[in-house]
Coordinates of C-alpha atoms in Angstrom, one line a residue:
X1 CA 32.8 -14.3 -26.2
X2 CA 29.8 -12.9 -24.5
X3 CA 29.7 -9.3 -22.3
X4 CA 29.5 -10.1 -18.2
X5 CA 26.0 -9.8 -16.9
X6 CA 25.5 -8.6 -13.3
X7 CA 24.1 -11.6 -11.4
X8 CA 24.7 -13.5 -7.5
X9 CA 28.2 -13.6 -5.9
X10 CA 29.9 -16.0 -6.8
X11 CA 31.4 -17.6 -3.4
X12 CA 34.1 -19.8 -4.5
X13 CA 36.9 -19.5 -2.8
X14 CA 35.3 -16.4 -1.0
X15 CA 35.1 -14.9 -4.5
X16 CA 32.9 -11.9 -4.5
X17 CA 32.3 -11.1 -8.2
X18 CA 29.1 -10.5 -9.3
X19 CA 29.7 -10.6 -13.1
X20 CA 29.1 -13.4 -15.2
X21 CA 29.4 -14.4 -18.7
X22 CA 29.2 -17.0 -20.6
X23 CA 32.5 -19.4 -21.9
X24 CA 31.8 -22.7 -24.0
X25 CA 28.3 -22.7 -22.3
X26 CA 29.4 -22.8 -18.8
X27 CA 28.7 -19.4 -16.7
X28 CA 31.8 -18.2 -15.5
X29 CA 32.7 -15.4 -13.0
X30 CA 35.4 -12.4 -14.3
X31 CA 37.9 -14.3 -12.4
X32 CA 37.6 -17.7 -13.9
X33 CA 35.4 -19.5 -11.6
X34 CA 33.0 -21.8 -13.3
X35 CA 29.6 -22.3 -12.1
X36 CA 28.8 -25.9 -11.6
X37 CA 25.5 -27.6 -12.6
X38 CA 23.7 -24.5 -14.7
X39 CA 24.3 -25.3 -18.0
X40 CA 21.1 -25.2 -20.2
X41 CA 21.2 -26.0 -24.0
X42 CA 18.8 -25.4 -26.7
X43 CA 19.5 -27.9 -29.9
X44 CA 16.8 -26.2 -32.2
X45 CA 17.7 -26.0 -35.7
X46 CA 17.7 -22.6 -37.0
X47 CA 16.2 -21.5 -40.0
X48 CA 18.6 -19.1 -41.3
X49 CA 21.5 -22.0 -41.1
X50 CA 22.0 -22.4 -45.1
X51 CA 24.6 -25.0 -44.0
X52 CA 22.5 -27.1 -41.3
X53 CA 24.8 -26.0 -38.8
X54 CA 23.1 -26.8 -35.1
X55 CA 24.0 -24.0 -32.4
X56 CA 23.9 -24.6 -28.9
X57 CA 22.7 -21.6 -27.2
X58 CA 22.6 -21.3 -22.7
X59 CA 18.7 -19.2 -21.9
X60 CA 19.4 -17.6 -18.9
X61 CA 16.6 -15.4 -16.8
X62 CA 17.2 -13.1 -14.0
X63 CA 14.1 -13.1 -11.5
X64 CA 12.9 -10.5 -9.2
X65 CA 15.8 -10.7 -6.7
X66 CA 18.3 -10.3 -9.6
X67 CA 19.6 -13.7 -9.4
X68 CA 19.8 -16.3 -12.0
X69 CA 16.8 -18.5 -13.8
X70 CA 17.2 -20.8 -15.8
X71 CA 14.2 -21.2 -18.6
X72 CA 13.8 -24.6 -17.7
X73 CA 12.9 -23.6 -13.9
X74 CA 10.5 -21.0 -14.6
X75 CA 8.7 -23.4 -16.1
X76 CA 8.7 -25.9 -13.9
X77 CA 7.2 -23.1 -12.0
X78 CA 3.9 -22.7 -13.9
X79 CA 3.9 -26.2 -14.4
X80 CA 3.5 -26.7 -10.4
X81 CA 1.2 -22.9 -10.6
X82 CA -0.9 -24.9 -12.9
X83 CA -1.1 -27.8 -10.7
X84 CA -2.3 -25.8 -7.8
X85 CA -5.4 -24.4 -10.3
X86 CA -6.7 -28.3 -11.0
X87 CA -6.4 -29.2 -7.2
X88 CA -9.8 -27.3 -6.5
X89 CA -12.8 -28.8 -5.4
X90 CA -15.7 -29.1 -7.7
X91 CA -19.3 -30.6 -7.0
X92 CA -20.4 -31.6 -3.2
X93 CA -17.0 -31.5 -2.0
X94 CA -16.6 -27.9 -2.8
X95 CA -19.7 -27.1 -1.1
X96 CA -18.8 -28.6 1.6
X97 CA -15.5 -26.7 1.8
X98 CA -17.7 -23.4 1.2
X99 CA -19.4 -24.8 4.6
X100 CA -16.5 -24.8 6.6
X101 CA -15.3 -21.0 5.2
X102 CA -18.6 -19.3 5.9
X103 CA -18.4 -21.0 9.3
X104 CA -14.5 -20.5 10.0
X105 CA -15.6 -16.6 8.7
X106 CA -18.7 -16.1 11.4
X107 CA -16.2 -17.8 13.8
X108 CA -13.5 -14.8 13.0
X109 CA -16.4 -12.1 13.3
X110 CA -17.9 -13.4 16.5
X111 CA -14.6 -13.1 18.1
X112 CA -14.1 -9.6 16.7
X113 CA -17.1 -8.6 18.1
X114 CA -16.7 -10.1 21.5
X115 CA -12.9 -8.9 21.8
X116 CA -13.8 -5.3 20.6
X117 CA -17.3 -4.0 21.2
X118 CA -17.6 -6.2 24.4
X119 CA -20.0 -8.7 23.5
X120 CA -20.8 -11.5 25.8
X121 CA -18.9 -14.8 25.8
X122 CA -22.8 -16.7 25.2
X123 CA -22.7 -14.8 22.1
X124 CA -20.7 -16.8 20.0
X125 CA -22.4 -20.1 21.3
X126 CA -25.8 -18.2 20.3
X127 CA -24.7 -17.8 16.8
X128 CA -23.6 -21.1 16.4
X129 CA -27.3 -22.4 17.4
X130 CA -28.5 -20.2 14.6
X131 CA -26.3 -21.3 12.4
X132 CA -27.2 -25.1 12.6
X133 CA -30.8 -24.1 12.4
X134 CA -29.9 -23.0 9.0
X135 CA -27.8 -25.9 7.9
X136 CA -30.9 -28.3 9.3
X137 CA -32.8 -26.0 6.8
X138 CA -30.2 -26.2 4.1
X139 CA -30.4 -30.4 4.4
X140 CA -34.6 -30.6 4.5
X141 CA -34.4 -28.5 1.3
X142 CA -31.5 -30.7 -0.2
X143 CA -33.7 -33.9 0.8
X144 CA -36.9 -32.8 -0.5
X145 CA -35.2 -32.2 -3.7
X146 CA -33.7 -35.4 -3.5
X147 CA -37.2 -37.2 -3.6
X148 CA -38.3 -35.3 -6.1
X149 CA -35.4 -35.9 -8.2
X150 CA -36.1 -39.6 -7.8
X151 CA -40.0 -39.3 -8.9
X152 CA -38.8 -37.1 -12.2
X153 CA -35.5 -39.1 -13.1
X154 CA -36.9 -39.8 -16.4
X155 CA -37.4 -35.9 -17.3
X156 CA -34.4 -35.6 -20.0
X157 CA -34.2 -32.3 -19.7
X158 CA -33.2 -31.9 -16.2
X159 CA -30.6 -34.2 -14.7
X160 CA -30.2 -35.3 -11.5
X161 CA -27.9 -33.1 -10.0
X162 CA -29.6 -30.2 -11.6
X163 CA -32.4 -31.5 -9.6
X164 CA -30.8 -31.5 -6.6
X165 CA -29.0 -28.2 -7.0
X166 CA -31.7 -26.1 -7.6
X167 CA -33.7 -25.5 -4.1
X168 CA -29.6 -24.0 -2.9
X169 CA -29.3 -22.4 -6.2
X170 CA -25.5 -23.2 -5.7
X171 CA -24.8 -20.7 -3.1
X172 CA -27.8 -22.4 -0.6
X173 CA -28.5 -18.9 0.0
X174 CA -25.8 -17.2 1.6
X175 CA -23.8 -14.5 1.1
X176 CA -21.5 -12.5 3.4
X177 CA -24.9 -10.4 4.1
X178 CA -26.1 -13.7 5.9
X179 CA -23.3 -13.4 8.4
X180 CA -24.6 -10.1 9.5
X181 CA -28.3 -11.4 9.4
X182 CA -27.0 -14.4 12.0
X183 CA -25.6 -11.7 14.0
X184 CA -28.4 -9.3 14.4
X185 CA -30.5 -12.6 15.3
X186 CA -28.2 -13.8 18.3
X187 CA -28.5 -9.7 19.4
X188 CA -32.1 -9.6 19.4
X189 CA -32.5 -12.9 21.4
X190 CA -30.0 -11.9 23.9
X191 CA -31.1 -8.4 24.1
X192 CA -27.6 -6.9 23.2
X193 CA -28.1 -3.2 22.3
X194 CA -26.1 -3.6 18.7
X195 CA -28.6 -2.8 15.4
X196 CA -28.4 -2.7 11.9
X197 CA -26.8 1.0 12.1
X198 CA -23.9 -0.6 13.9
X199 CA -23.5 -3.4 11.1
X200 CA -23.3 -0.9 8.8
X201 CA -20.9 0.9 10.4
X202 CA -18.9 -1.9 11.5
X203 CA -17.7 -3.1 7.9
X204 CA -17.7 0.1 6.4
X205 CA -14.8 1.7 8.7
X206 CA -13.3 -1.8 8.0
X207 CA -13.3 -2.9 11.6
X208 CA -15.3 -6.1 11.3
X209 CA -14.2 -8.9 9.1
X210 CA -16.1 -8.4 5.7
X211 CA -14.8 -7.3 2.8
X212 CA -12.5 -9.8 1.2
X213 CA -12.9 -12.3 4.1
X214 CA -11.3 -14.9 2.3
X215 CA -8.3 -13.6 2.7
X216 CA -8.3 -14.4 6.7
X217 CA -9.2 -18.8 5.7
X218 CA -6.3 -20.9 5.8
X219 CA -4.1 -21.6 3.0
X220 CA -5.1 -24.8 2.1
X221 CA -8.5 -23.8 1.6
X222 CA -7.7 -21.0 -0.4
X223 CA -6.1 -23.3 -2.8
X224 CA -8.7 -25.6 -2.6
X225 CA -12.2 -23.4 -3.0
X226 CA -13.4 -22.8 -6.4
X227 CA -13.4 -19.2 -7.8
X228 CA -17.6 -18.8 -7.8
X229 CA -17.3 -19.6 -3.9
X230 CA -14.3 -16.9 -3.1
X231 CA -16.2 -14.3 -4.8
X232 CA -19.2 -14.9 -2.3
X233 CA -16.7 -14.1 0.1
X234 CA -15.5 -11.1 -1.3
X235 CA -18.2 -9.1 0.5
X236 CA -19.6 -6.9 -2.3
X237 CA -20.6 -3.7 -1.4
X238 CA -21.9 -2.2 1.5
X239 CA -25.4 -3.1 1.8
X240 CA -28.0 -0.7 0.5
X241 CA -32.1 -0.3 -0.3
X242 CA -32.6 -2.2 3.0
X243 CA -31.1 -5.2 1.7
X244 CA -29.6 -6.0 5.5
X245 CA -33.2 -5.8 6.5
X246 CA -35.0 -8.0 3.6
X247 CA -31.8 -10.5 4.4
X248 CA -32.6 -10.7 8.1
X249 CA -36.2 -11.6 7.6
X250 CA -35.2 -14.4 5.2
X251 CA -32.9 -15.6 7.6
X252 CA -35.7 -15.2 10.4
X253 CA -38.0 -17.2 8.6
X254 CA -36.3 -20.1 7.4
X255 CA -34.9 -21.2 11.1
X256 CA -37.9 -20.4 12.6
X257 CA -36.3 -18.0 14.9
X258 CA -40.3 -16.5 16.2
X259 CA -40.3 -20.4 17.8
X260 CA -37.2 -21.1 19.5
X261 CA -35.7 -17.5 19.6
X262 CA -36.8 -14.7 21.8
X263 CA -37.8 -12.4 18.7
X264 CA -38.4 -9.0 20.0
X265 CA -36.5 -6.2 19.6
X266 CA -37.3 -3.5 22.5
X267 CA -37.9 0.2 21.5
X268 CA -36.3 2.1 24.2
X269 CA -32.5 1.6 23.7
X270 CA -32.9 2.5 19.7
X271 CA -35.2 5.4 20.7
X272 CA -32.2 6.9 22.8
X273 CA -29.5 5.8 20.5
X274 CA -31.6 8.0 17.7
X275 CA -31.5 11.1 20.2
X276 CA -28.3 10.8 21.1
X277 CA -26.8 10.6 17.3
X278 CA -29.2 13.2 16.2
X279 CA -28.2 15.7 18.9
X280 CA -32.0 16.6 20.0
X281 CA -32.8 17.5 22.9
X282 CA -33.8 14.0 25.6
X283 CA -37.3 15.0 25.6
X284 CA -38.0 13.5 22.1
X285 CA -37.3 10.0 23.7
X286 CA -41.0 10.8 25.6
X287 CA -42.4 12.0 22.3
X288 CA -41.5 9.1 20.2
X289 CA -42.6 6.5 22.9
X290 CA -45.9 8.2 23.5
X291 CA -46.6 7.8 19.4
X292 CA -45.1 3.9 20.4
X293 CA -48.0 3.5 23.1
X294 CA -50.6 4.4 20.4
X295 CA -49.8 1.6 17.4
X296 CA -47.8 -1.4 19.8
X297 CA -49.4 -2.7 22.9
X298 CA -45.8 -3.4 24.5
X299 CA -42.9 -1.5 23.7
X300 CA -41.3 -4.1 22.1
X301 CA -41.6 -4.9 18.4
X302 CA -41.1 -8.6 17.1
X303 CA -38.9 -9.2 14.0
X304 CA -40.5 -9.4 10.7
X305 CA -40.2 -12.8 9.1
X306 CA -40.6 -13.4 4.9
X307 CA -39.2 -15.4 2.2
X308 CA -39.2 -12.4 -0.2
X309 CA -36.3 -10.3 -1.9
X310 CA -38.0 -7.4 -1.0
X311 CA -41.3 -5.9 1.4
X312 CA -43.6 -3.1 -0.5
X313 CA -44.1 -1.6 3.5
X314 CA -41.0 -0.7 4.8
X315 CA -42.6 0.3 8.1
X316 CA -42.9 -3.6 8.8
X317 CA -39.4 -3.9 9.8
X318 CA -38.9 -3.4 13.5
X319 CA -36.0 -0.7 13.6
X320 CA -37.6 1.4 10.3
X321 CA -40.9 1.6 12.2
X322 CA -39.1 3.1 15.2
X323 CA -37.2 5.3 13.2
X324 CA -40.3 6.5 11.7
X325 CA -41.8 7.0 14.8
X326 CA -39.3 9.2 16.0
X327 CA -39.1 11.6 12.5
X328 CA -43.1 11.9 13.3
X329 CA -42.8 13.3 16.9
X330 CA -40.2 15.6 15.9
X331 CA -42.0 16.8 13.1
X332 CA -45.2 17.1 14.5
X333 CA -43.9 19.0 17.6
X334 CA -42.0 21.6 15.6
X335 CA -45.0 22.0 14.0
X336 CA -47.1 22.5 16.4
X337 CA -45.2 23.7 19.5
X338 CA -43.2 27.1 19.8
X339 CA -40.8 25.8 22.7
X340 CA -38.1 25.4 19.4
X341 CA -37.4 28.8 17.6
X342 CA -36.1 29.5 14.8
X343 CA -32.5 29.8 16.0
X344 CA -32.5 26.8 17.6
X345 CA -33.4 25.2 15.1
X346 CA -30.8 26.8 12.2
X347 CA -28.3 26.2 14.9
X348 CA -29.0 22.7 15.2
X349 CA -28.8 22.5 10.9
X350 CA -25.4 24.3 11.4
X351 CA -23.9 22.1 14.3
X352 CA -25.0 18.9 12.4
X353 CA -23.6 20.0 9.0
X354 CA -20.2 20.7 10.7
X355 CA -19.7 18.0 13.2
X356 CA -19.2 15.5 10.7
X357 CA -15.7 13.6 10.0
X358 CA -13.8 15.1 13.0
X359 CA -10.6 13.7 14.5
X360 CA -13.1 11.4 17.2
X361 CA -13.5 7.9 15.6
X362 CA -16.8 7.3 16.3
X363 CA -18.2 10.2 14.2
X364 CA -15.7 9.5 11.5
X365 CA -17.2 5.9 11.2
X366 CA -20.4 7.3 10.8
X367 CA -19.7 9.3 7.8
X368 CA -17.6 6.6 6.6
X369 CA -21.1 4.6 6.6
X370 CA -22.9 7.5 4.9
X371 CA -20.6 7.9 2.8
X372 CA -21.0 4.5 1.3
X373 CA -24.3 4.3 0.9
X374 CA -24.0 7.8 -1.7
X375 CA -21.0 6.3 -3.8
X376 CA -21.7 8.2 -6.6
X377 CA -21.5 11.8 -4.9
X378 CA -18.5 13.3 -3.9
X379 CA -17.9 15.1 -0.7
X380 CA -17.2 18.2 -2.3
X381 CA -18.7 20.6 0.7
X382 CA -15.9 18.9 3.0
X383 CA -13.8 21.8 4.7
X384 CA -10.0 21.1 4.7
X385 CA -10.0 19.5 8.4
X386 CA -12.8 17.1 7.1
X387 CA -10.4 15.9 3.9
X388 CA -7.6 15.3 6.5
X389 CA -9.5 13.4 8.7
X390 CA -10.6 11.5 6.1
X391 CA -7.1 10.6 4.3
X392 CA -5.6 10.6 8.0
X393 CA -8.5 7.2 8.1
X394 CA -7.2 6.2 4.3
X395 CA -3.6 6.2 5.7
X396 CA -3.7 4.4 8.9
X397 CA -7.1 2.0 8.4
X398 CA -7.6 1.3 4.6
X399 CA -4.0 1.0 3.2
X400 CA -2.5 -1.4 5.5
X401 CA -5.3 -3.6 5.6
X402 CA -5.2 -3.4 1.7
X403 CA -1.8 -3.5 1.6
X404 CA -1.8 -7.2 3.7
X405 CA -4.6 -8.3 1.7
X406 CA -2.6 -7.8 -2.1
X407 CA 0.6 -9.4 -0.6
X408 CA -0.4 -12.1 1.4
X409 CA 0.0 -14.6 -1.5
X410 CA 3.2 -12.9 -3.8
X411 CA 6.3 -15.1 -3.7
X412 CA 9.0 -14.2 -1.6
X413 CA 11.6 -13.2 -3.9
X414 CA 8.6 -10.3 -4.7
X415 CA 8.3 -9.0 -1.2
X416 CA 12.4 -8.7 -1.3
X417 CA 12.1 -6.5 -4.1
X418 CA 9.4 -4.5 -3.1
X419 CA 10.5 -3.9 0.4
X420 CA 14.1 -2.3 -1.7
X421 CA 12.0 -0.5 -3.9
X422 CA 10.0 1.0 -0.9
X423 CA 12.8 2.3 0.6
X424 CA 14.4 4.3 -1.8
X425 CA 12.0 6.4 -0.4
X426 CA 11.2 6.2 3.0
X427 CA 8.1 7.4 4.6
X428 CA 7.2 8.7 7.9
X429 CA 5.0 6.3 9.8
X430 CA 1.3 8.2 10.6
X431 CA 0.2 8.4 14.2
X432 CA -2.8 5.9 14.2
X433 CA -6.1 7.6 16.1
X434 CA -7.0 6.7 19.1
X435 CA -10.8 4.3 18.7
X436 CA -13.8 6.1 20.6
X437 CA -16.6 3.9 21.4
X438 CA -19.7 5.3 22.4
X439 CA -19.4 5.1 25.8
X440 CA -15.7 6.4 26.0
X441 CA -15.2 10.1 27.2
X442 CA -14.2 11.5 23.7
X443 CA -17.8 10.5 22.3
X444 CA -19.7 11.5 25.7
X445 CA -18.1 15.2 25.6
X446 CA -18.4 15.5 22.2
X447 CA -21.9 14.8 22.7
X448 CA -22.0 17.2 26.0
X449 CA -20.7 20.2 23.3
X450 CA -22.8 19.7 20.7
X451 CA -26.0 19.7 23.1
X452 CA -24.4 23.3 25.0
X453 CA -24.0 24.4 21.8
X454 CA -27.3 24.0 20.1
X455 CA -29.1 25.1 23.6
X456 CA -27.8 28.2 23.9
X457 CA -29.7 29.0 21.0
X458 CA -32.7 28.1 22.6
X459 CA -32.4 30.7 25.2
X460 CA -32.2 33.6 22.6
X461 CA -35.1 36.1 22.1
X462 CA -36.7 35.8 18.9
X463 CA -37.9 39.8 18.7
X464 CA -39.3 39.6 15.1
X465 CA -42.2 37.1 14.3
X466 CA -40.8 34.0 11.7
X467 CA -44.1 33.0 10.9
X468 CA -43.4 32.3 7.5
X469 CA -40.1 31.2 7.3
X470 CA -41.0 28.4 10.2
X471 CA -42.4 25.8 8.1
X472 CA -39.8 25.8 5.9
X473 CA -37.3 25.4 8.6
X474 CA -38.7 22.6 10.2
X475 CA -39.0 21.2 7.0
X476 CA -35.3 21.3 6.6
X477 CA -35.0 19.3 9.9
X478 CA -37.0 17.0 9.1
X479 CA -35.3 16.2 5.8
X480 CA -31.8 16.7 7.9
X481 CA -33.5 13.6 9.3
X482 CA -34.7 11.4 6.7
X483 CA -31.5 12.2 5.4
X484 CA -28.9 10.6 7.8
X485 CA -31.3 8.2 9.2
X486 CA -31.9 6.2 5.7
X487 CA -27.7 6.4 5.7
X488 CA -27.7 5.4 8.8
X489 CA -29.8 2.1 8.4
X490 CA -29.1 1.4 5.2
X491 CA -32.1 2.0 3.2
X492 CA -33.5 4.8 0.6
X493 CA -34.7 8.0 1.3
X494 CA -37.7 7.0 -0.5
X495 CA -37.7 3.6 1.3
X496 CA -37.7 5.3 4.4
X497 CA -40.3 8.0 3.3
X498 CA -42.6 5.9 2.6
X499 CA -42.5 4.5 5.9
X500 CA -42.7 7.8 7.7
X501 CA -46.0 8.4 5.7
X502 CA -47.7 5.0 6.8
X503 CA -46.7 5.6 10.1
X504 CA -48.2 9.1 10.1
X505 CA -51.5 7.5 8.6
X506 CA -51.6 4.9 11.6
X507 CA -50.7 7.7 14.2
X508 CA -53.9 9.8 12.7
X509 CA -56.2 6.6 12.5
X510 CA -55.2 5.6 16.3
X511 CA -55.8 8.8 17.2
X512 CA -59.1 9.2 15.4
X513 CA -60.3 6.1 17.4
X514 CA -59.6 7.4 21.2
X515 CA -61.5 10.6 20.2
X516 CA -64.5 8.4 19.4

């Protein structure tokens, strides 16, 4: 006779035993009541039988919930598990089901970004225009290929569908970067004041729909997609080296966007959104759009359009050219103008240093992008407010989203015994931080401080000469700059460098040419 094992109440009669054990292979409560179709046999012949006696022998699992399995269930379960693995797509149809993701995704991010950040309603319609300007793309190619499959169907090497595979290369190009590349498009043609800078910032904080966007398609489709598509929709990592930039001129040129797009991206709004998160004083906006007025005949800038992984002059794209523009007029007038001193100036290195990763959102976001575009350093210099903030934003941003994300697909019996092992011990909920957008109060006064602050070192009298110790100052500001502005947009300090140089040479050459 077997020992009871702890199992589901038993109900008959109102019965509530929970222990169960086994009597002539029937499961049977500890007061006598007999479980009724459960029974499970296993006829194997044992080895060690000298005799060739048969034993008949009930396998019994418990699953997650504690109740009852039989073998037999379980795997009837991966049996169906295993079903649900050969019902994905494969060939054109799964292509086509990659198709309808990206699109359901750009859907789920255009709403996001009209919902949230006040977009207009044309936006999403604008999109959607770009969009079929790439799939019109995505067919010529598919057709060309399709021709030239037919003139070289006796090449034994290649096959057919090779053939007409390759111009895509499977993915036909896109990538969860090429959402944010349609995007910036629809902005620039509608003259929406969102850049790259705000992309970046966007799906690092883990606002926008990015990172494991599959997540958010229906469930059918998540069955259905093959595992090469669903990593394309994993999102990677944030993107780095100007790869949003290189993306976005691809995109550019392959719908034409110069020809049935308004392609220009004006100067002024970025030139005031780069004063106003550097913290230098307004007059830099006349500075940098003087230097403008010398290399651009407008003061708009078009968008750069190539078919290349990559542009050896970095000062080509629109929004690196401005930011260039605006590190050479403050360099150049630190340099050569003593309205700055040297206080003012350390003050400014001292205020930017510390107003990073406060309690206001919007600056916590930023470091959040900067932060991902150095992943191998770690913020050692943070002070203990700084740490908080930043588990505070682990807490109340990253781990539920994570948390939805990991259990969205676990069987329900699962959940049940997670959500008991969970409270065993109960936390305290965490106050969730109240969003600041740029143009809420919390940002504005922020902003108000940090330019009271820094200005009342302007005021102070410099009684011993720094005439040394100048240069290197302003060379501290100017790497300050090249600094947060390459995290800022994405790219490398050297990337961005480089630019900055070029810029300088055109500024000299332009300059050069009025004196003569």
């Amino acid at each position: 006779m077997s020992t009871y094992i702890r199992g589901p109440v038993c109900g008959t009669d109102n019965c509530r035993s929970r222990l169960w054990r086994i009597i002539n292979g029937h499961r049977t409560c500890q007061y006598g009541h007999v479980m009724e179709g459960d029974v499970e046999f296993n006829d194997d012949d044992e080895e060690f039988s000298a005799m060739g006696v048969v034993t008949r022998r009930l396998n019994l699992t418990t699953n997650a919930t504690g109740n009852f399995q039989s073998s037999q269930a379980f795997s009837q379960t991966q049996v169906l598990s295993q079903h649900d693995d050969e019902k994905r797509l494969l060939g054109a149809p799964a292509r086509e089901l990659f198709l309808k993701c990206f699109q359901y995704i750009l859907r789920k991010q255009c709403s996001w970004l009209i919902e949230e950040q006040g977009f207009p309603m044309e936006f999403s319609k604008t999109v959607k225009i770009i969009w079929m300007s790439y799939l019109n793309h995505i067919e010529l190619d598919t057709s060309t290929a399709g021709n030239d499959a037919n003139e070289m169907v006796n090449t034994p090497s290649q096959t057919l569908d090779e053939i007409h595979r390759t111009p895509n290369g499977g993915r036909m190009g896109l990538s969860m970067l090429s959402t944010l590349a349609f995007h910036y498009l629809a902005c620039v043609h509608l003259g929406v004041p969102a850049h790259t800078n705000d992309f970046i910032r966007w799906i690092s904080s883990l606002e926008m729909p990015y990172f494991r966007a599959a997540e958010c398609l229906p469930t059918e489709w998540q069955k259905k997609l093959p595992n090469y598509y669903t990593q394309i929709l994993e999102g990677s990592s944030v993107p780095r080296n100007a790869q949003l930039h290189h993306k976005i001129a691809s995109v550019a040129l392959q719908v034409k966007f110069s020809e049935h797009f308004h392609d220009t991206i004006p100067a002024g709004p970025l030139i005031l959104k780069l004063v106003t998160l550097t913290g230098l004083p307004p007059e830099f906006y006349l500075y940098t759009t003087t230097l403008l007025e010398l290399l651009e005949d407008q003061s708009c800038i078009a968008v750069l359009a190539h078919d290349s992984t990559h542009v050896a002059r970095p000062h080509l794209y629109p929004e690196l050219r401005i930011a260039a523009l605006f590190i050479t007029s403050v360099d150049w007038v630190l340099q050569h103008q003593d309205d700055y001193n040297i206080e003012y100036l350390l003050a400014w290195l001292r205020r930017e240093n510390t107003a990073r990763l406060t309690q206001d959102t919007a600056s916590r976001n930023r470091e959040l992008g900067h932060l991902a575009q150095r992943p191998s350093q770690l913020p050692v210099a943070w002070t203990q407010d700084q740490a908080s903030a930043y588990l505070d934003w682990l807490e109340s941003d990253f781990l539920p989203k994570y948390d939805h994300f990991t259990n969205s697909h676990i069987p329900l019996d699962h959940k049940i015994a997670r959500r008991k092992l969970y409270n065993i011990i109960p936390l305290r909920t965490a106050a969730k931080l109240e969003p600041a957008h740029p143009t809420s109060p919390t940002f504005i006064n922020a902003l108000q401080e940090f330019y009271f602050t820094t200005a009342s070192s302007l005021s102070t009298a410099d009684e011993t000469p720094h005439a040394a110790a100048r240069p290197t100052v302003v060379a501290k500001v100017k790497n300050k700059l090249m600094k947060d502005l390459a995290a800022e947009f994405g790219v490398s300090s050297h990337q961005l460098t480089n630019a900055v140089n070029a810029i300088q040479k055109q500024c000299l050459a332009a300059v050069r040419r009025q004196a003569t």
